[in-house]
PDB file of C-alpha atoms in Angstrom:
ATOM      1  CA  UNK A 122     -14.632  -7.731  -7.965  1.00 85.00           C
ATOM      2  CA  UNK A 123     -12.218 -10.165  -6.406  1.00 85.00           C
ATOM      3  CA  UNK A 124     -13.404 -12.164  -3.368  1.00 91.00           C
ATOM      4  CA  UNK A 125     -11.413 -14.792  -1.448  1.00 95.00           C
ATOM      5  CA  UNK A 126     -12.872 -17.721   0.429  1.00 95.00           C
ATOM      6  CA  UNK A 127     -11.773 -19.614   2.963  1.00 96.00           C
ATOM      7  CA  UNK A 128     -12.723 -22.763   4.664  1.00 93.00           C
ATOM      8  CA  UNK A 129     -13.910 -24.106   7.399  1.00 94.00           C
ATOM      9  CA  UNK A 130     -14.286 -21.295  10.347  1.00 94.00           C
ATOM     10  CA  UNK A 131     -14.104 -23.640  12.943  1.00 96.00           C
ATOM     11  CA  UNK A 132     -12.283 -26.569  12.783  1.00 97.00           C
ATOM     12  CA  UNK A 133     -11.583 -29.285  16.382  1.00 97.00           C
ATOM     13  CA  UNK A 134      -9.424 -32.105  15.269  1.00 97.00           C
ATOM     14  CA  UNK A 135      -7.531 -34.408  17.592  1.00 98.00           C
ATOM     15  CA  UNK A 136      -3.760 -34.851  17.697  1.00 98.00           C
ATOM     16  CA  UNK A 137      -2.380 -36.820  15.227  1.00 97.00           C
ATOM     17  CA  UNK A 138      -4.372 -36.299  12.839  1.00 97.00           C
ATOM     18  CA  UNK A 139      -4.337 -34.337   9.167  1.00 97.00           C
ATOM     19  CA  UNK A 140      -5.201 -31.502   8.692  1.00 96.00           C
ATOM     20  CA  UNK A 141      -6.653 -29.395   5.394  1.00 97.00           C
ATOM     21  CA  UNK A 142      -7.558 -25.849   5.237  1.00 97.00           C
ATOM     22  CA  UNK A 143      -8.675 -24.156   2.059  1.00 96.00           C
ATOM     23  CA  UNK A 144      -8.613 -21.271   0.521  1.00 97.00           C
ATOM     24  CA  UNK A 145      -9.643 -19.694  -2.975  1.00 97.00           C
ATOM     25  CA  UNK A 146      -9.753 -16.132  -4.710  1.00 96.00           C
ATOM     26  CA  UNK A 147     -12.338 -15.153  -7.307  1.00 95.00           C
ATOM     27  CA  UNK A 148     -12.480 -12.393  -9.486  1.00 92.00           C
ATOM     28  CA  UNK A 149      -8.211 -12.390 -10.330  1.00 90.00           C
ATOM     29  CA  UNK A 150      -5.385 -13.974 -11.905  1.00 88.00           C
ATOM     30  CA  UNK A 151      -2.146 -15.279 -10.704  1.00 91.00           C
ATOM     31  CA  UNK A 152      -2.541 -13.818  -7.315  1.00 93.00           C
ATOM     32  CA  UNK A 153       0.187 -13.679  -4.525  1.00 93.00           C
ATOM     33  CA  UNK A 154      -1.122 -16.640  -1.933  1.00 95.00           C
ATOM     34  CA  UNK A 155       0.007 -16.741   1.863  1.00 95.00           C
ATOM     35  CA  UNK A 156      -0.981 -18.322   4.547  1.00 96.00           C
ATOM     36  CA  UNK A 157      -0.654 -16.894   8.191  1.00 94.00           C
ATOM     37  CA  UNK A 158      -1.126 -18.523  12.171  1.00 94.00           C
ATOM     38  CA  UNK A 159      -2.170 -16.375  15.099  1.00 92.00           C
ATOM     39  CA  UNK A 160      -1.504 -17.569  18.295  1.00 84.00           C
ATOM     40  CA  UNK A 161      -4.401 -16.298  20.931  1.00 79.00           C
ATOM     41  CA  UNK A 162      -3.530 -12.760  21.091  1.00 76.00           C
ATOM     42  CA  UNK A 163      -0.180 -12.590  19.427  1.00 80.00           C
ATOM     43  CA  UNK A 164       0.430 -10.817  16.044  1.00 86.00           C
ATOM     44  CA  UNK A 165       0.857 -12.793  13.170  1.00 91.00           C
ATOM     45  CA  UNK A 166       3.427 -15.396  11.726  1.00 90.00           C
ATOM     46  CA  UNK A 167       3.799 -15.758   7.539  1.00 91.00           C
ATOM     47  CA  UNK A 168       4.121 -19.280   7.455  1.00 94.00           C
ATOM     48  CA  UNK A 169       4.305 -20.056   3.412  1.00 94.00           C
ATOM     49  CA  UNK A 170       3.565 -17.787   0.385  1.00 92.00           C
ATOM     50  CA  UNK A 171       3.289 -18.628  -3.287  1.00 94.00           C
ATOM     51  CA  UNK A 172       3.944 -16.177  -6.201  1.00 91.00           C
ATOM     52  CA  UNK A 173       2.906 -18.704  -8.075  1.00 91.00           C
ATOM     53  CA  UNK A 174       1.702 -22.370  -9.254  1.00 91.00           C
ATOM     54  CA  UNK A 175       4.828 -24.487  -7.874  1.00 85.00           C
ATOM     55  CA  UNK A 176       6.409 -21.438  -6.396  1.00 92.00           C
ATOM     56  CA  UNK A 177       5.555 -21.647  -2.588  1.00 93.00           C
ATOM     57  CA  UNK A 178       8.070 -20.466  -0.076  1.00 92.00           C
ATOM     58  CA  UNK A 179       7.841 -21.821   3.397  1.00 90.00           C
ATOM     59  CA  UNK A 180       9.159 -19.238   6.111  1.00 87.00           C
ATOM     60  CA  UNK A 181       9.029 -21.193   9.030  1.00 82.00           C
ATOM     61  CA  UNK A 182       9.939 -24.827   9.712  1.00 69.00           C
ATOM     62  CA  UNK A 183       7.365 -27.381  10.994  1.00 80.00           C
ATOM     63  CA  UNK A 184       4.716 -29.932  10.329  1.00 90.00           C
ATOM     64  CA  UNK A 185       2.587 -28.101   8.062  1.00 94.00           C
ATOM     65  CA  UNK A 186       3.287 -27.934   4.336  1.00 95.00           C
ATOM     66  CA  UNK A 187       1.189 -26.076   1.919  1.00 96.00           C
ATOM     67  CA  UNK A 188       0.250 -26.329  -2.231  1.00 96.00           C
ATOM     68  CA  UNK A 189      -1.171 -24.232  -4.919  1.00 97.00           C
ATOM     69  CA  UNK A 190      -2.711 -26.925  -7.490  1.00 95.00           C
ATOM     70  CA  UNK A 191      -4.766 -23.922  -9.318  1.00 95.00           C
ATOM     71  CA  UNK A 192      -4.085 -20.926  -9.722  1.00 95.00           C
ATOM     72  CA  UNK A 193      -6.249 -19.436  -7.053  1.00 95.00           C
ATOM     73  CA  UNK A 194      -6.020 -22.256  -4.927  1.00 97.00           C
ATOM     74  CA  UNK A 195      -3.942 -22.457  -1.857  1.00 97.00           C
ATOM     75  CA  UNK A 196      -4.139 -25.328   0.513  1.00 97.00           C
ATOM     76  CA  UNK A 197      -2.904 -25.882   3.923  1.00 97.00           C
ATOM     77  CA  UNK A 198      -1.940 -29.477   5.672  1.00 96.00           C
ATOM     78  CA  UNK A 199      -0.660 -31.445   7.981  1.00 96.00           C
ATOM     79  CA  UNK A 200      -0.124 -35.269   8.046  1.00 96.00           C
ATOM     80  CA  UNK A 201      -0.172 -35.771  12.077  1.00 96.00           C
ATOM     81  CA  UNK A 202      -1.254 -32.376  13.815  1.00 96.00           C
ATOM     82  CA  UNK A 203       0.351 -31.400  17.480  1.00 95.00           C
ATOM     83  CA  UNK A 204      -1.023 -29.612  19.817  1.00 95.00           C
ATOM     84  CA  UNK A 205       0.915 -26.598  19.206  1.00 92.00           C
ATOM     85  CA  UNK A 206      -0.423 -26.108  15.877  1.00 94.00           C
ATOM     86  CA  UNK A 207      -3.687 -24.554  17.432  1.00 94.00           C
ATOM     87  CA  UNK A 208      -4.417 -21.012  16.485  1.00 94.00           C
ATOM     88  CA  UNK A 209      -5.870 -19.171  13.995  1.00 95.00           C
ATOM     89  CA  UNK A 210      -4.972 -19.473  10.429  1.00 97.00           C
ATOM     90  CA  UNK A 211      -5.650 -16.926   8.200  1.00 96.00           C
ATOM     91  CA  UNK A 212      -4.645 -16.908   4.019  1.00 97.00           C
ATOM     92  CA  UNK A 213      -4.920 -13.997   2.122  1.00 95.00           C
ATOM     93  CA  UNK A 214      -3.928 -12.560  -1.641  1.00 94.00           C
ATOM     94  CA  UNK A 215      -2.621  -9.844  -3.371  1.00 91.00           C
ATOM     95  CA  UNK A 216      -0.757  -8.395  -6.703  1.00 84.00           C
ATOM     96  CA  UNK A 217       2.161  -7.578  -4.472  1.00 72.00           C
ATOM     97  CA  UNK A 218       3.662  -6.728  -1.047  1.00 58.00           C
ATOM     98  CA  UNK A 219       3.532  -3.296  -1.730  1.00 65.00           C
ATOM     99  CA  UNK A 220      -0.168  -3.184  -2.136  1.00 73.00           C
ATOM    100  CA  UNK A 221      -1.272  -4.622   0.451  1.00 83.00           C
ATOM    101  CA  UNK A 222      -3.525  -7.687   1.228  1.00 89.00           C
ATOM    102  CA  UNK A 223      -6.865  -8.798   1.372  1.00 93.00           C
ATOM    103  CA  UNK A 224      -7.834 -11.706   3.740  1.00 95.00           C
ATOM    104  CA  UNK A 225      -9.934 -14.413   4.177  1.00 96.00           C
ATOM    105  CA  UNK A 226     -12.354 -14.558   7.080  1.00 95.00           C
ATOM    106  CA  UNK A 227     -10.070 -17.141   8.842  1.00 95.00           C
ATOM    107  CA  UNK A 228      -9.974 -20.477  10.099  1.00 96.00           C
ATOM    108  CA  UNK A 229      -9.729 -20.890  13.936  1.00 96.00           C
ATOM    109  CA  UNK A 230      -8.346 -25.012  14.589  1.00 96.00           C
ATOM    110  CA  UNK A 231      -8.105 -26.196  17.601  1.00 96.00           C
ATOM    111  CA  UNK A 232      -6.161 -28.929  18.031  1.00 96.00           C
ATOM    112  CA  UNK A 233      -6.996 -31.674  21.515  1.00 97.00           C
TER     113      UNK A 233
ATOM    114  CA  UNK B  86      15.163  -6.391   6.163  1.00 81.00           C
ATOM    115  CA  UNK B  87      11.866  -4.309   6.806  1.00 89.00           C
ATOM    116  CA  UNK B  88      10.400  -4.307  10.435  1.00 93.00           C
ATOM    117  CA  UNK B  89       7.843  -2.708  12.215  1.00 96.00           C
ATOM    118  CA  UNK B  90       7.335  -1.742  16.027  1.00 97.00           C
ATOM    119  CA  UNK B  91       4.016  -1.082  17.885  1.00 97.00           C
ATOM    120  CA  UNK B  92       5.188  -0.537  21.482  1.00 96.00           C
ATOM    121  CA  UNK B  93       1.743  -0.308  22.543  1.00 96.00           C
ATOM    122  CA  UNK B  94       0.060  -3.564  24.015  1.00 94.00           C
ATOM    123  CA  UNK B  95      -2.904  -1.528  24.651  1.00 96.00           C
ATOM    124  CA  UNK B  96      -4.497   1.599  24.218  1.00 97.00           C
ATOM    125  CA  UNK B  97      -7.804   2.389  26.302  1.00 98.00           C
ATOM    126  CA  UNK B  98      -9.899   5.646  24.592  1.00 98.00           C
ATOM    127  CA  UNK B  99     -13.560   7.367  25.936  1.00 98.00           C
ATOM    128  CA  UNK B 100     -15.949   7.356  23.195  1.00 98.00           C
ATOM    129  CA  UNK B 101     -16.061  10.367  21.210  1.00 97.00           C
ATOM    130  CA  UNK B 102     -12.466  11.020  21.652  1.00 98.00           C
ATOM    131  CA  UNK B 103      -9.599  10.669  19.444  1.00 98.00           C
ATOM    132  CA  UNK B 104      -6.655   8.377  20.039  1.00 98.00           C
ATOM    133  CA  UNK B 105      -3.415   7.532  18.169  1.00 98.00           C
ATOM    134  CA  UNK B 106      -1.870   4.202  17.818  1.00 98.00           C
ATOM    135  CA  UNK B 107       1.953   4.591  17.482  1.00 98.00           C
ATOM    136  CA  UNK B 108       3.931   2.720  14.711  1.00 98.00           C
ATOM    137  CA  UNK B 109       7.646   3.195  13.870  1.00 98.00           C
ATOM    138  CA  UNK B 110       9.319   1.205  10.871  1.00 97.00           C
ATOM    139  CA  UNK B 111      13.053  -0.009   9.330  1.00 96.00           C
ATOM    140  CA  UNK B 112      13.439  -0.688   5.663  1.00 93.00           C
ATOM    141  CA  UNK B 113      15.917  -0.306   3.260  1.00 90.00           C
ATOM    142  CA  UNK B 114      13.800  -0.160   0.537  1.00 89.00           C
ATOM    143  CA  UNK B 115      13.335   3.552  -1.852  1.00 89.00           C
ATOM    144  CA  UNK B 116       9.663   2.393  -2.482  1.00 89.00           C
ATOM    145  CA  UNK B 117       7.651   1.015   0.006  1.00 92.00           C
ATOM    146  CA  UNK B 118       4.361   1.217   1.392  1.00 92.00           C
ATOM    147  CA  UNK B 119       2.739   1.707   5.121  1.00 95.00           C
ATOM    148  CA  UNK B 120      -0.671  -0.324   6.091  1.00 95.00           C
ATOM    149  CA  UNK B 121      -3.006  -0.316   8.750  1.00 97.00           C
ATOM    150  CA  UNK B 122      -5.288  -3.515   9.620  1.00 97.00           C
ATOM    151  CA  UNK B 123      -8.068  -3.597  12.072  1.00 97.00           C
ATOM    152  CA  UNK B 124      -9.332  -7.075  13.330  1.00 96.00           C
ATOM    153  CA  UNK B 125     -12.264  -7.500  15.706  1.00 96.00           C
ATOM    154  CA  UNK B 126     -13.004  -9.935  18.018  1.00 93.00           C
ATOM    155  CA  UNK B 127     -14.057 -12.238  15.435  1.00 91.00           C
ATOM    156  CA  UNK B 128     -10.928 -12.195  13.889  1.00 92.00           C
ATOM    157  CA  UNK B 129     -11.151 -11.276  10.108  1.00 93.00           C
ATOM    158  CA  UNK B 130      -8.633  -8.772   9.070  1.00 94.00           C
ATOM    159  CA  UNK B 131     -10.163  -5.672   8.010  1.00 95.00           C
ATOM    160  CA  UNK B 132      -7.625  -3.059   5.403  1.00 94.00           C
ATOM    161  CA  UNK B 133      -8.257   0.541   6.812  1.00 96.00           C
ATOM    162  CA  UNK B 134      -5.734   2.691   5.512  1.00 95.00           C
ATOM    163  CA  UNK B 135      -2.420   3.112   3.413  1.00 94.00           C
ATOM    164  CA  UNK B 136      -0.037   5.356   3.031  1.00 95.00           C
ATOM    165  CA  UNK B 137       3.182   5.299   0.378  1.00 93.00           C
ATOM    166  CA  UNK B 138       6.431   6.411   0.947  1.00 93.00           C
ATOM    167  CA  UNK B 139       6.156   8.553  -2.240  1.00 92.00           C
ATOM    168  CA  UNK B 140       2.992  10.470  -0.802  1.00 90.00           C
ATOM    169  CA  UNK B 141       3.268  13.912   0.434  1.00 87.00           C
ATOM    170  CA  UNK B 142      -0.190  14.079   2.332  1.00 94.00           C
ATOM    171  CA  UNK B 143      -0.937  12.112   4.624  1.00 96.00           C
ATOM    172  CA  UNK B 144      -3.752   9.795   3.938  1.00 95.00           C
ATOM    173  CA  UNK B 145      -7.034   9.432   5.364  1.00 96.00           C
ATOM    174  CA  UNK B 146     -10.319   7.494   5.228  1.00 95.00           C
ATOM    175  CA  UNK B 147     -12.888   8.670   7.037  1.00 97.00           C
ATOM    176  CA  UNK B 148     -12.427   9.146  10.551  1.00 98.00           C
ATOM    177  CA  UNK B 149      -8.747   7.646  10.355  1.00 98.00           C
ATOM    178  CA  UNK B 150      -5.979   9.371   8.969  1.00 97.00           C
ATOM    179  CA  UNK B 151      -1.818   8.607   8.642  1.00 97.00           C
ATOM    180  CA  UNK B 152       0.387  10.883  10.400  1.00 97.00           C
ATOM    181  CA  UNK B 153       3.166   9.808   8.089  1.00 97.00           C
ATOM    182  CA  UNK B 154       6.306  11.081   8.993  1.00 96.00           C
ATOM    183  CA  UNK B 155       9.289   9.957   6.748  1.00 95.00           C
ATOM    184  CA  UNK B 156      12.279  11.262   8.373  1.00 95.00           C
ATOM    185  CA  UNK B 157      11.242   9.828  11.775  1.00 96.00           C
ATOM    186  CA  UNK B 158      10.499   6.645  10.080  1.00 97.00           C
ATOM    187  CA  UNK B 159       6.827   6.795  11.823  1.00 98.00           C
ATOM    188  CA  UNK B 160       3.226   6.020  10.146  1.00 98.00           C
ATOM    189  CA  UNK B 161       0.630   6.387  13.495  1.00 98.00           C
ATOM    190  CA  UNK B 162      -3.005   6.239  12.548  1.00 98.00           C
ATOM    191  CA  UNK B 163      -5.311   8.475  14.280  1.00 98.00           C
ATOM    192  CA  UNK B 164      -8.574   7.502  14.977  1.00 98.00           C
ATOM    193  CA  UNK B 165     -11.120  10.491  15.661  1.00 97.00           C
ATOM    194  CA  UNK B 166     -14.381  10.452  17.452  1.00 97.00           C
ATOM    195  CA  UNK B 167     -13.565   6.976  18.453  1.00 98.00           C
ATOM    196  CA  UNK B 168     -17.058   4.204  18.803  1.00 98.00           C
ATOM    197  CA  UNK B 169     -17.879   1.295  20.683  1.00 98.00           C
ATOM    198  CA  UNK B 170     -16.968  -0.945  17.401  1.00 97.00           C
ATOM    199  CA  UNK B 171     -13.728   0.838  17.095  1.00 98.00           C
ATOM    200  CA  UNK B 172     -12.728  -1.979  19.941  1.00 98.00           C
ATOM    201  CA  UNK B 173     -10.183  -4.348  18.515  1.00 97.00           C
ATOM    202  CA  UNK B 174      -6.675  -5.343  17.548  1.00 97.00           C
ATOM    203  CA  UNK B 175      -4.754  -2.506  15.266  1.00 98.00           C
ATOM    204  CA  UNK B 176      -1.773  -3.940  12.940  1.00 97.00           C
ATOM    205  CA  UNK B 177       0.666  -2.302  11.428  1.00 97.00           C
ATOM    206  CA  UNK B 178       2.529  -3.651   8.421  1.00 94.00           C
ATOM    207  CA  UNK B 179       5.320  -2.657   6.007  1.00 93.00           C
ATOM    208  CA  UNK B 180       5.207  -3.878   1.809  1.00 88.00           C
ATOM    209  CA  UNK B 181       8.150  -2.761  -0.538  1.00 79.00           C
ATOM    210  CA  UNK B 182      10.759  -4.857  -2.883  1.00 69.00           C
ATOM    211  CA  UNK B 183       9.323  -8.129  -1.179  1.00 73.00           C
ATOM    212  CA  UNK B 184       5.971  -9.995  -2.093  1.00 78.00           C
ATOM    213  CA  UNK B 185       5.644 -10.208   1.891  1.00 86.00           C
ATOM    214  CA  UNK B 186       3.869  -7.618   4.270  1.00 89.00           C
ATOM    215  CA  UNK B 187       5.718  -7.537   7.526  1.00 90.00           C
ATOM    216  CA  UNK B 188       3.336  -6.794  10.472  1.00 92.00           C
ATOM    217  CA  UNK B 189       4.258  -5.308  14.043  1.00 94.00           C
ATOM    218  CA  UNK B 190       2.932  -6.775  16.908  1.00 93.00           C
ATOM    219  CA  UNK B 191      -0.238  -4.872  17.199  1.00 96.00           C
ATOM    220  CA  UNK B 192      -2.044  -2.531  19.584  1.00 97.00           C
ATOM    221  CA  UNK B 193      -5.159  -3.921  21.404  1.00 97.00           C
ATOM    222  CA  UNK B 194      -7.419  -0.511  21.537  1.00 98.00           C
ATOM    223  CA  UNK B 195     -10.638  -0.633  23.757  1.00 98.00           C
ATOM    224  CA  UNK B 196     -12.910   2.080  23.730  1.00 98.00           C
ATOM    225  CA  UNK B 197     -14.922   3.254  27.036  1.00 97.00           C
ATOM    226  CA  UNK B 198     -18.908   4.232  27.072  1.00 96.00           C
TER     227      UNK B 198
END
């Protein structure tokens, strides 16, 4: 069965500095990757997606940047964090938009 | 460009009873397909139900169900006999010709002893 990890929970890192958030899927191949911020109770913003190794789309502009060096790897970073980039980041896969997605269990940053 | 609208902040319920979130969509797309999320306080994002726009029935799992209706462009999920760990954030979300899922805004549901 496919399971997707993601890590760490909790993360408290001061401003200015980087930032990397992992995430992984088991279990299939050549998954759809995204990665998603929640602002404290506020929906949620796509912020890149990959269909693909080298194929990552970023949807909105800002400090973060994101790569997919495996295949079922998706990483999320930032050289100098800001304040504004607290929130909770969730990534999740699937075999399509139109099936859905499964997600990881999130990574809640707060940035001070 | 596929949207969706939840034009309920929140949605307050009495255990036991049964309460429907409301969630109206716009797509362009032939093919597409409806979602419903749950996420609890502790924030993971939990898959409760789909429905696609091919389906005559409406779906359900469990105690929810989809009251899918097409021509209204409306997918509300029902909840029945509503519990105490029904409390949490309800998202709606559209997938068709895209590789994206476009959420609403979501509906915060509590439910009352």
């Amino acid at each position: 069965s496919q399971t997707i990890h993601q890590w760490p929970a909790t993360l408290v890192q001061p401003v200015g500095s980087p930032l990397s958030l992992e995430c992984t899927v088991e279990g299939t191949s050549n998954p759809n990757l995204y990665w998603y911020r929640q602002a404290a109770g506020r929906g949620l913003q796509l912020l890149f997606y990959s269909i693909g190794i080298d194929q990552i789309s970023s949807e909105v502009p800002q400090n973060l940047s994101a790569s997919r060096p495996q295949d079922r790897q998706f990483i999320l970073s930032s050289k100098k964090l800001l304040l504004s980039d607290s929130g909770f980041y969730l990534c999740a896969w699937s075999v399509g938009g139109n099936y859905g997605y499964t997600f990881g269990s999130g990574t809640r940053l707060t940035v001070v | 460009a596929q949207k969706i609208t939840q034009t309920q902040p929140g949605m307050f319920v009495q255990e036991k009873e049964a309460v429907t979130l409301d969630c109206t969509y716009d797509t362009s797309d032939q093919s597409y397909g409806l979602f419903w999320y749950k996420q609890p306080s502790s924030g993971e994002m939990i898959f409760l139900i789909y429905q696609g726009s091919y389906d005559e029935q409406n779906a359900t799992e469990g105690r929810y169900s989809l009251n899918f209706q097409k021509a209204r462009k409306s997918a509300n999920l029902v909840i029945s006999a509503s519990q105490l760990g029904d409390s949490a954030m309800y998202f709606c979300a559209i997938g068709g010709g895209s590789e994206k899922l476009v959420f609403g805004k979501g509906t915060k549901l509590t439910v009352n002893p």
